[in-house]
PDB file of C-alpha atoms in Angstrom:
ATOM      1  CA  MET A   1      32.700 362.865 180.415  1.00 49.00           C
ATOM      2  CA  THR A   2      34.261 365.751 182.601  1.00 53.00           C
ATOM      3  CA  SER A   3      37.657 365.755 183.603  1.00 58.00           C
ATOM      4  CA  PRO A   4      38.631 366.165 187.088  1.00 55.00           C
ATOM      5  CA  ALA A   5      40.200 369.463 186.672  1.00 55.00           C
ATOM      6  CA  ILE A   6      36.651 370.610 185.241  1.00 57.00           C
ATOM      7  CA  ARG A   7      34.700 369.651 187.520  1.00 56.00           C
ATOM      8  CA  ARG A   8      36.882 370.894 190.227  1.00 57.00           C
ATOM      9  CA  TYR A   9      36.417 374.365 188.363  1.00 55.00           C
ATOM     10  CA  SER A  10      33.141 373.948 187.176  1.00 52.00           C
ATOM     11  CA  THR A  11      31.083 375.511 189.721  1.00 51.00           C
ATOM     12  CA  HIS A  12      33.054 379.222 189.206  1.00 76.00           C
ATOM     13  CA  LEU A  13      32.939 378.962 185.601  1.00 79.00           C
ATOM     14  CA  ARG A  14      29.961 381.568 185.175  1.00 77.00           C
ATOM     15  CA  ASP A  15      31.594 383.966 187.761  1.00 84.00           C
ATOM     16  CA  LEU A  16      34.568 384.560 186.009  1.00 88.00           C
ATOM     17  CA  LYS A  17      35.389 388.386 185.344  1.00 92.00           C
ATOM     18  CA  TRP A  18      36.023 389.283 181.904  1.00 94.00           C
ATOM     19  CA  THR A  19      38.240 392.841 181.883  1.00 96.00           C
ATOM     20  CA  PRO A  20      37.288 394.935 178.931  1.00 97.00           C
ATOM     21  CA  ALA A  21      40.827 393.685 177.430  1.00 97.00           C
ATOM     22  CA  GLU A  22      40.245 390.283 177.587  1.00 97.00           C
ATOM     23  CA  LYS A  23      36.401 390.746 176.033  1.00 97.00           C
ATOM     24  CA  THR A  24      38.206 392.554 173.173  1.00 97.00           C
ATOM     25  CA  ILE A  25      40.864 389.650 172.412  1.00 98.00           C
ATOM     26  CA  ALA A  26      38.021 386.928 172.738  1.00 98.00           C
ATOM     27  CA  ARG A  27      35.482 388.726 170.466  1.00 98.00           C
ATOM     28  CA  LYS A  28      38.334 388.773 167.773  1.00 97.00           C
ATOM     29  CA  VAL A  29      39.561 385.223 168.139  1.00 98.00           C
ATOM     30  CA  TYR A  30      35.728 384.081 167.962  1.00 98.00           C
ATOM     31  CA  GLU A  31      34.685 386.226 165.238  1.00 98.00           C
ATOM     32  CA  SER A  32      37.469 385.355 163.017  1.00 98.00           C
ATOM     33  CA  ALA A  33      37.023 381.765 163.962  1.00 98.00           C
ATOM     34  CA  LEU A  34      33.629 381.619 162.861  1.00 98.00           C
ATOM     35  CA  ARG A  35      34.354 383.653 160.123  1.00 97.00           C
ATOM     36  CA  GLU A  36      36.499 380.976 158.536  1.00 96.00           C
ATOM     37  CA  GLU A  37      33.808 378.488 159.823  1.00 96.00           C
ATOM     38  CA  LEU A  38      31.335 380.045 157.554  1.00 97.00           C
ATOM     39  CA  GLU A  39      33.551 380.647 154.685  1.00 97.00           C
ATOM     40  CA  ALA A  40      34.405 376.990 154.738  1.00 96.00           C
ATOM     41  CA  VAL A  41      30.689 375.823 154.406  1.00 96.00           C
ATOM     42  CA  VAL A  42      30.705 377.717 151.368  1.00 97.00           C
ATOM     43  CA  ARG A  43      33.553 376.311 150.262  1.00 96.00           C
ATOM     44  CA  GLU A  44      32.376 372.747 150.903  1.00 94.00           C
ATOM     45  CA  THR A  45      28.900 373.895 149.523  1.00 96.00           C
ATOM     46  CA  LYS A  46      30.318 374.294 145.806  1.00 95.00           C
ATOM     47  CA  GLN A  47      32.672 371.569 146.153  1.00 95.00           C
ATOM     48  CA  MET A  48      30.073 369.246 146.635  1.00 95.00           C
ATOM     49  CA  ALA A  49      27.276 370.697 144.679  1.00 95.00           C
ATOM     50  CA  ALA A  50      29.639 370.711 141.404  1.00 94.00           C
ATOM     51  CA  LYS A  51      30.313 367.102 141.849  1.00 96.00           C
ATOM     52  CA  ILE A  52      26.024 366.228 141.934  1.00 97.00           C
ATOM     53  CA  LYS A  53      25.572 363.247 139.607  1.00 95.00           C
ATOM     54  CA  GLN A  54      22.185 362.540 140.759  1.00 95.00           C
ATOM     55  CA  VAL A  55      19.524 362.979 143.331  1.00 96.00           C
ATOM     56  CA  GLY A  56      20.850 361.114 146.007  1.00 97.00           C
ATOM     57  CA  ASP A  57      23.803 363.426 145.919  1.00 97.00           C
ATOM     58  CA  VAL A  58      21.556 366.207 146.330  1.00 98.00           C
ATOM     59  CA  TRP A  59      19.861 364.641 149.445  1.00 97.00           C
ATOM     60  CA  ASP A  60      23.490 363.909 150.675  1.00 97.00           C
ATOM     61  CA  LEU A  61      24.051 367.680 150.288  1.00 97.00           C
ATOM     62  CA  GLU A  62      21.299 368.656 152.082  1.00 97.00           C
ATOM     63  CA  HIS A  63      22.142 366.377 155.552  1.00 97.00           C
ATOM     64  CA  HIS A  64      25.703 367.731 155.039  1.00 97.00           C
ATOM     65  CA  LEU A  65      24.285 371.480 155.050  1.00 97.00           C
ATOM     66  CA  THR A  66      21.861 371.022 157.947  1.00 97.00           C
ATOM     67  CA  GLN A  67      24.575 369.222 160.053  1.00 97.00           C
ATOM     68  CA  ARG A  68      26.670 371.945 159.656  1.00 97.00           C
ATOM     69  CA  ARG A  69      24.374 374.185 160.669  1.00 97.00           C
ATOM     70  CA  ARG A  70      23.744 372.527 163.960  1.00 97.00           C
ATOM     71  CA  GLU A  71      27.077 372.003 164.340  1.00 96.00           C
ATOM     72  CA  ILE A  72      27.892 375.569 164.102  1.00 97.00           C
ATOM     73  CA  ASP A  73      24.968 376.661 165.991  1.00 96.00           C
ATOM     74  CA  ARG A  74      25.967 374.699 168.600  1.00 95.00           C
ATOM     75  CA  GLU A  75      29.774 375.298 168.784  1.00 95.00           C
ATOM     76  CA  TYR A  76      29.590 378.984 168.414  1.00 97.00           C
ATOM     77  CA  ASP A  77      27.911 380.818 171.393  1.00 96.00           C
ATOM     78  CA  TYR A  78      29.643 384.064 172.929  1.00 96.00           C
ATOM     79  CA  ARG A  79      28.011 384.321 176.108  1.00 95.00           C
ATOM     80  CA  TYR A  80      30.882 384.502 178.925  1.00 94.00           C
ATOM     81  CA  SER A  81      29.517 381.525 180.903  1.00 92.00           C
ATOM     82  CA  VAL A  82      30.510 379.006 178.354  1.00 94.00           C
ATOM     83  CA  LEU A  83      33.146 380.797 175.873  1.00 96.00           C
ATOM     84  CA  PRO A  84      36.208 379.415 177.787  1.00 95.00           C
ATOM     85  CA  GLU A  85      34.342 375.611 176.606  1.00 95.00           C
ATOM     86  CA  VAL A  86      34.070 377.230 173.446  1.00 97.00           C
ATOM     87  CA  PHE A  87      37.561 378.171 172.961  1.00 98.00           C
ATOM     88  CA  GLY A  88      38.665 374.634 174.005  1.00 97.00           C
ATOM     89  CA  ASN A  89      36.245 372.909 171.807  1.00 97.00           C
ATOM     90  CA  LEU A  90      37.827 375.170 168.712  1.00 97.00           C
ATOM     91  CA  ILE A  91      41.063 374.282 169.987  1.00 97.00           C
ATOM     92  CA  ARG A  92      40.593 370.761 169.978  1.00 97.00           C
ATOM     93  CA  LYS A  93      39.198 370.842 166.749  1.00 95.00           C
ATOM     94  CA  GLY A  94      41.800 373.108 165.178  1.00 95.00           C
ATOM     95  CA  ARG A  95      39.763 376.170 164.180  1.00 95.00           C
ATOM     96  CA  ILE A  96      41.802 378.415 166.457  1.00 97.00           C
ATOM     97  CA  ARG A  97      45.468 377.958 168.449  1.00 96.00           C
ATOM     98  CA  GLU A  98      46.224 378.697 171.789  1.00 95.00           C
ATOM     99  CA  GLU A  99      48.050 381.220 171.198  1.00 96.00           C
ATOM    100  CA  ASP A 100      45.492 383.041 169.473  1.00 96.00           C
ATOM    101  CA  LEU A 101      44.403 383.420 173.184  1.00 97.00           C
ATOM    102  CA  ARG A 102      47.513 385.613 174.174  1.00 96.00           C
ATOM    103  CA  GLY A 103      46.779 388.153 176.719  1.00 96.00           C
ATOM    104  CA  LEU A 104      43.947 386.353 178.762  1.00 96.00           C
ATOM    105  CA  ARG A 105      44.263 385.408 182.144  1.00 95.00           C
ATOM    106  CA  ASP A 106      44.965 381.992 183.856  1.00 93.00           C
ATOM    107  CA  ASP A 107      42.019 381.421 184.848  1.00 92.00           C
ATOM    108  CA  LYS A 108      40.288 381.441 181.727  1.00 94.00           C
ATOM    109  CA  LEU A 109      43.123 379.687 180.104  1.00 95.00           C
ATOM    110  CA  ASP A 110      43.265 377.149 182.639  1.00 93.00           C
ATOM    111  CA  TYR A 111      39.700 376.601 181.852  1.00 93.00           C
ATOM    112  CA  ILE A 112      40.302 376.634 177.957  1.00 96.00           C
ATOM    113  CA  GLN A 113      42.883 374.281 178.266  1.00 95.00           C
ATOM    114  CA  ALA A 114      41.292 371.482 180.490  1.00 94.00           C
ATOM    115  CA  TYR A 115      38.292 371.807 177.574  1.00 95.00           C
ATOM    116  CA  SER A 116      40.782 371.320 174.755  1.00 96.00           C
ATOM    117  CA  LYS A 117      41.114 368.308 175.706  1.00 94.00           C
ATOM    118  CA  LEU A 118      38.466 366.534 176.586  1.00 86.00           C
TER     119      LEU A 118
ATOM    120  CA  MET B   1     -12.150 372.481 149.786  1.00 50.00           C
ATOM    121  CA  THR B   2     -13.228 369.431 148.482  1.00 53.00           C
ATOM    122  CA  SER B   3     -15.089 370.067 145.593  1.00 58.00           C
ATOM    123  CA  PRO B   4     -18.753 368.602 144.841  1.00 55.00           C
ATOM    124  CA  ALA B   5     -17.821 366.096 142.316  1.00 55.00           C
ATOM    125  CA  ILE B   6     -14.786 365.001 144.567  1.00 57.00           C
ATOM    126  CA  ARG B   7     -17.239 364.493 147.397  1.00 56.00           C
ATOM    127  CA  ARG B   8     -20.030 362.520 145.756  1.00 57.00           C
ATOM    128  CA  TYR B   9     -17.384 359.766 144.555  1.00 55.00           C
ATOM    129  CA  SER B  10     -15.019 360.132 147.725  1.00 52.00           C
ATOM    130  CA  THR B  11     -16.129 357.163 149.162  1.00 50.00           C
ATOM    131  CA  HIS B  12     -15.715 354.765 146.146  1.00 76.00           C
ATOM    132  CA  LEU B  13     -12.193 356.311 145.399  1.00 78.00           C
ATOM    133  CA  ARG B  14     -10.124 353.447 147.451  1.00 77.00           C
ATOM    134  CA  ASP B  15     -12.435 350.925 145.696  1.00 84.00           C
ATOM    135  CA  LEU B  16     -11.569 351.558 141.862  1.00 88.00           C
ATOM    136  CA  LYS B  17     -10.453 348.495 140.163  1.00 92.00           C
ATOM    137  CA  TRP B  18      -7.499 349.009 138.086  1.00 94.00           C
ATOM    138  CA  THR B  19      -6.843 346.456 134.920  1.00 96.00           C
ATOM    139  CA  PRO B  20      -3.201 345.571 134.089  1.00 97.00           C
ATOM    140  CA  ALA B  21      -3.224 347.806 131.208  1.00 97.00           C
ATOM    141  CA  GLU B  22      -4.023 350.598 133.458  1.00 97.00           C
ATOM    142  CA  LYS B  23      -1.668 350.275 136.037  1.00 97.00           C
ATOM    143  CA  THR B  24       1.243 349.783 132.973  1.00 97.00           C
ATOM    144  CA  ILE B  25      -0.026 353.361 131.940  1.00 98.00           C
ATOM    145  CA  ALA B  26      -0.356 354.688 135.104  1.00 98.00           C
ATOM    146  CA  ARG B  27       3.562 353.269 136.446  1.00 98.00           C
ATOM    147  CA  LYS B  28       4.994 354.652 133.061  1.00 97.00           C
ATOM    148  CA  VAL B  29       3.316 358.153 133.527  1.00 98.00           C
ATOM    149  CA  TYR B  30       4.163 358.019 137.216  1.00 98.00           C
ATOM    150  CA  GLU B  31       8.019 357.093 136.900  1.00 98.00           C
ATOM    151  CA  SER B  32       8.360 359.836 133.985  1.00 98.00           C
ATOM    152  CA  ALA B  33       7.170 362.397 135.995  1.00 98.00           C
ATOM    153  CA  LEU B  34       9.068 361.476 139.281  1.00 98.00           C
ATOM    154  CA  ARG B  35      12.171 360.887 137.149  1.00 97.00           C
ATOM    155  CA  GLU B  36      11.936 364.959 135.732  1.00 96.00           C
ATOM    156  CA  GLU B  37      11.292 366.186 139.187  1.00 96.00           C
ATOM    157  CA  LEU B  38      14.345 364.621 140.422  1.00 97.00           C
ATOM    158  CA  GLU B  39      16.302 365.994 137.392  1.00 97.00           C
ATOM    159  CA  ALA B  40      14.814 369.119 137.889  1.00 96.00           C
ATOM    160  CA  VAL B  41      16.194 369.078 141.530  1.00 96.00           C
ATOM    161  CA  VAL B  42      19.334 368.434 140.339  1.00 97.00           C
ATOM    162  CA  ARG B  43      19.687 371.187 138.268  1.00 96.00           C
ATOM    163  CA  GLU B  44      18.173 373.718 140.627  1.00 94.00           C
ATOM    164  CA  THR B  45      20.821 372.573 143.344  1.00 96.00           C
ATOM    165  CA  LYS B  46      23.678 372.804 140.699  1.00 95.00           C
ATOM    166  CA  GLN B  47      22.135 376.489 139.527  1.00 95.00           C
ATOM    167  CA  MET B  48      21.678 378.090 142.916  1.00 95.00           C
ATOM    168  CA  ALA B  49      25.146 376.611 144.516  1.00 95.00           C
ATOM    169  CA  ALA B  50      26.991 378.147 141.509  1.00 94.00           C
ATOM    170  CA  LYS B  51      25.235 381.395 142.659  1.00 96.00           C
ATOM    171  CA  ILE B  52      26.015 381.338 146.200  1.00 97.00           C
ATOM    172  CA  LYS B  53      28.040 384.419 147.751  1.00 95.00           C
ATOM    173  CA  GLN B  54      27.889 384.053 151.160  1.00 95.00           C
ATOM    174  CA  VAL B  55      26.800 381.750 153.723  1.00 96.00           C
ATOM    175  CA  GLY B  56      23.117 383.044 153.643  1.00 97.00           C
ATOM    176  CA  ASP B  57      22.736 381.553 150.473  1.00 97.00           C
ATOM    177  CA  VAL B  58      23.687 378.027 151.484  1.00 98.00           C
ATOM    178  CA  TRP B  59      21.321 378.401 154.134  1.00 97.00           C
ATOM    179  CA  ASP B  60      18.529 379.187 151.433  1.00 97.00           C
ATOM    180  CA  LEU B  61      19.829 376.278 149.284  1.00 97.00           C
ATOM    181  CA  GLU B  62      19.424 374.258 152.330  1.00 97.00           C
ATOM    182  CA  HIS B  63      16.306 375.127 153.343  1.00 97.00           C
ATOM    183  CA  HIS B  64      14.950 374.970 149.709  1.00 97.00           C
ATOM    184  CA  LEU B  65      16.193 371.364 149.270  1.00 97.00           C
ATOM    185  CA  THR B  66      14.155 370.402 152.476  1.00 97.00           C
ATOM    186  CA  GLN B  67      11.250 371.911 150.982  1.00 97.00           C
ATOM    187  CA  ARG B  68      11.811 370.130 147.888  1.00 97.00           C
ATOM    188  CA  ARG B  69      12.426 366.691 149.385  1.00 97.00           C
ATOM    189  CA  ARG B  70       9.242 367.054 151.641  1.00 97.00           C
ATOM    190  CA  GLU B  71       6.884 368.637 148.662  1.00 96.00           C
ATOM    191  CA  ILE B  72       8.228 365.429 146.626  1.00 97.00           C
ATOM    192  CA  ASP B  73       7.549 362.956 149.185  1.00 96.00           C
ATOM    193  CA  ARG B  74       4.009 364.080 149.921  1.00 95.00           C
ATOM    194  CA  GLU B  75       3.309 364.233 146.402  1.00 95.00           C
ATOM    195  CA  TYR B  76       4.603 361.268 145.025  1.00 97.00           C
ATOM    196  CA  ASP B  77       2.848 358.624 146.234  1.00 96.00           C
ATOM    197  CA  TYR B  78       1.923 355.319 144.376  1.00 96.00           C
ATOM    198  CA  ARG B  79      -1.042 353.211 145.961  1.00 95.00           C
ATOM    199  CA  TYR B  80      -3.837 353.013 143.801  1.00 94.00           C
ATOM    200  CA  SER B  81      -5.846 354.451 146.350  1.00 92.00           C
ATOM    201  CA  VAL B  82      -4.529 357.720 145.959  1.00 94.00           C
ATOM    202  CA  LEU B  83      -2.956 357.672 142.351  1.00 96.00           C
ATOM    203  CA  PRO B  84      -6.125 359.863 141.008  1.00 95.00           C
ATOM    204  CA  GLU B  85      -5.256 362.557 143.416  1.00 95.00           C
ATOM    205  CA  VAL B  86      -1.657 362.016 142.566  1.00 97.00           C
ATOM    206  CA  PHE B  87      -2.421 362.401 139.423  1.00 98.00           C
ATOM    207  CA  GLY B  88      -4.545 365.128 139.338  1.00 97.00           C
ATOM    208  CA  ASN B  89      -2.313 367.599 141.153  1.00 97.00           C
ATOM    209  CA  LEU B  90       0.294 366.414 138.976  1.00 97.00           C
ATOM    210  CA  ILE B  91      -1.806 368.031 136.135  1.00 97.00           C
ATOM    211  CA  ARG B  92      -2.355 371.039 137.965  1.00 97.00           C
ATOM    212  CA  LYS B  93       1.080 371.909 138.462  1.00 95.00           C
ATOM    213  CA  GLY B  94       1.669 370.882 134.752  1.00 95.00           C
ATOM    214  CA  ARG B  95       4.270 367.939 135.616  1.00 95.00           C
ATOM    215  CA  ILE B  96       2.183 365.902 133.407  1.00 97.00           C
ATOM    216  CA  ARG B  97      -0.563 366.383 130.882  1.00 96.00           C
ATOM    217  CA  GLU B  98      -4.417 364.599 130.722  1.00 95.00           C
ATOM    218  CA  GLU B  99      -3.448 363.117 127.489  1.00 96.00           C
ATOM    219  CA  ASP B 100      -0.633 361.374 129.266  1.00 96.00           C
ATOM    220  CA  LEU B 101      -3.190 359.380 130.600  1.00 97.00           C
ATOM    221  CA  ARG B 102      -4.846 358.021 127.892  1.00 96.00           C
ATOM    222  CA  GLY B 103      -6.104 354.326 128.337  1.00 96.00           C
ATOM    223  CA  LEU B 104      -7.137 355.115 131.705  1.00 96.00           C
ATOM    224  CA  ARG B 105     -10.892 354.689 132.246  1.00 95.00           C
ATOM    225  CA  ASP B 106     -13.433 356.924 132.933  1.00 93.00           C
ATOM    226  CA  ASP B 107     -13.777 355.887 136.625  1.00 92.00           C
ATOM    227  CA  LYS B 108     -10.307 357.151 136.987  1.00 94.00           C
ATOM    228  CA  LEU B 109     -10.138 359.912 134.396  1.00 95.00           C
ATOM    229  CA  ASP B 110     -13.160 361.886 136.304  1.00 93.00           C
ATOM    230  CA  TYR B 111     -11.412 361.242 139.508  1.00 93.00           C
ATOM    231  CA  ILE B 112      -8.359 362.748 138.208  1.00 96.00           C
ATOM    232  CA  GLN B 113      -9.667 365.649 135.879  1.00 95.00           C
ATOM    233  CA  ALA B 114     -11.587 366.755 139.419  1.00 94.00           C
ATOM    234  CA  TYR B 115      -8.308 367.022 141.619  1.00 95.00           C
ATOM    235  CA  SER B 116      -6.746 368.331 138.815  1.00 96.00           C
ATOM    236  CA  LYS B 117      -9.041 371.529 138.691  1.00 94.00           C
ATOM    237  CA  LEU B 118      -9.106 372.099 142.967  1.00 86.00           C
TER     238      LEU B 118
END
């Protein structure tokens, strides 16, 4: 479901202008979140593998990894036209905090905040 | 490629009659091979997981498990109409030995031997 706030803005999302300073902030937050996500996958895998007792646990691990890979592919997309949605989603999931994005202008922050509450 | 021996017999493969004694032998060899295969998957997974250093190794593991699962699904099929091919394949791969199948009649062993040489 798209919130009214997002519907109100959504035709303009892809037209937002990102300044070089904003791009630097965005890139840094994005890369850091992605790195932490991938490190988490490595940890989860080792933990699940250590607990494998029977082959069913192996297929559970395979399924989990496939899901994680698809989820990460879907959630991490560094196109400026979708980045406010990406950041909103990462805030909602607790991967980043709103204050990490300090320095972005309100036109982006408004979108990000709206997406974070979906 | 189908060998001449198999082509000569192949219309009759599904018409082979399996005696109860043969079914007992076949079931035992099949179950034992499958159990060993699955135990091997568990071992491989733990070994690969223990060596994971970065996220690329995780996706390699996921890919390997998907391949193994599909391979096992394809290679283990306990329908009597395909069992000679299944056993021939397992012999070729060194998962079982011809002598494990002692007690099967020549009509099956001929097929199995032919498939094992494909």
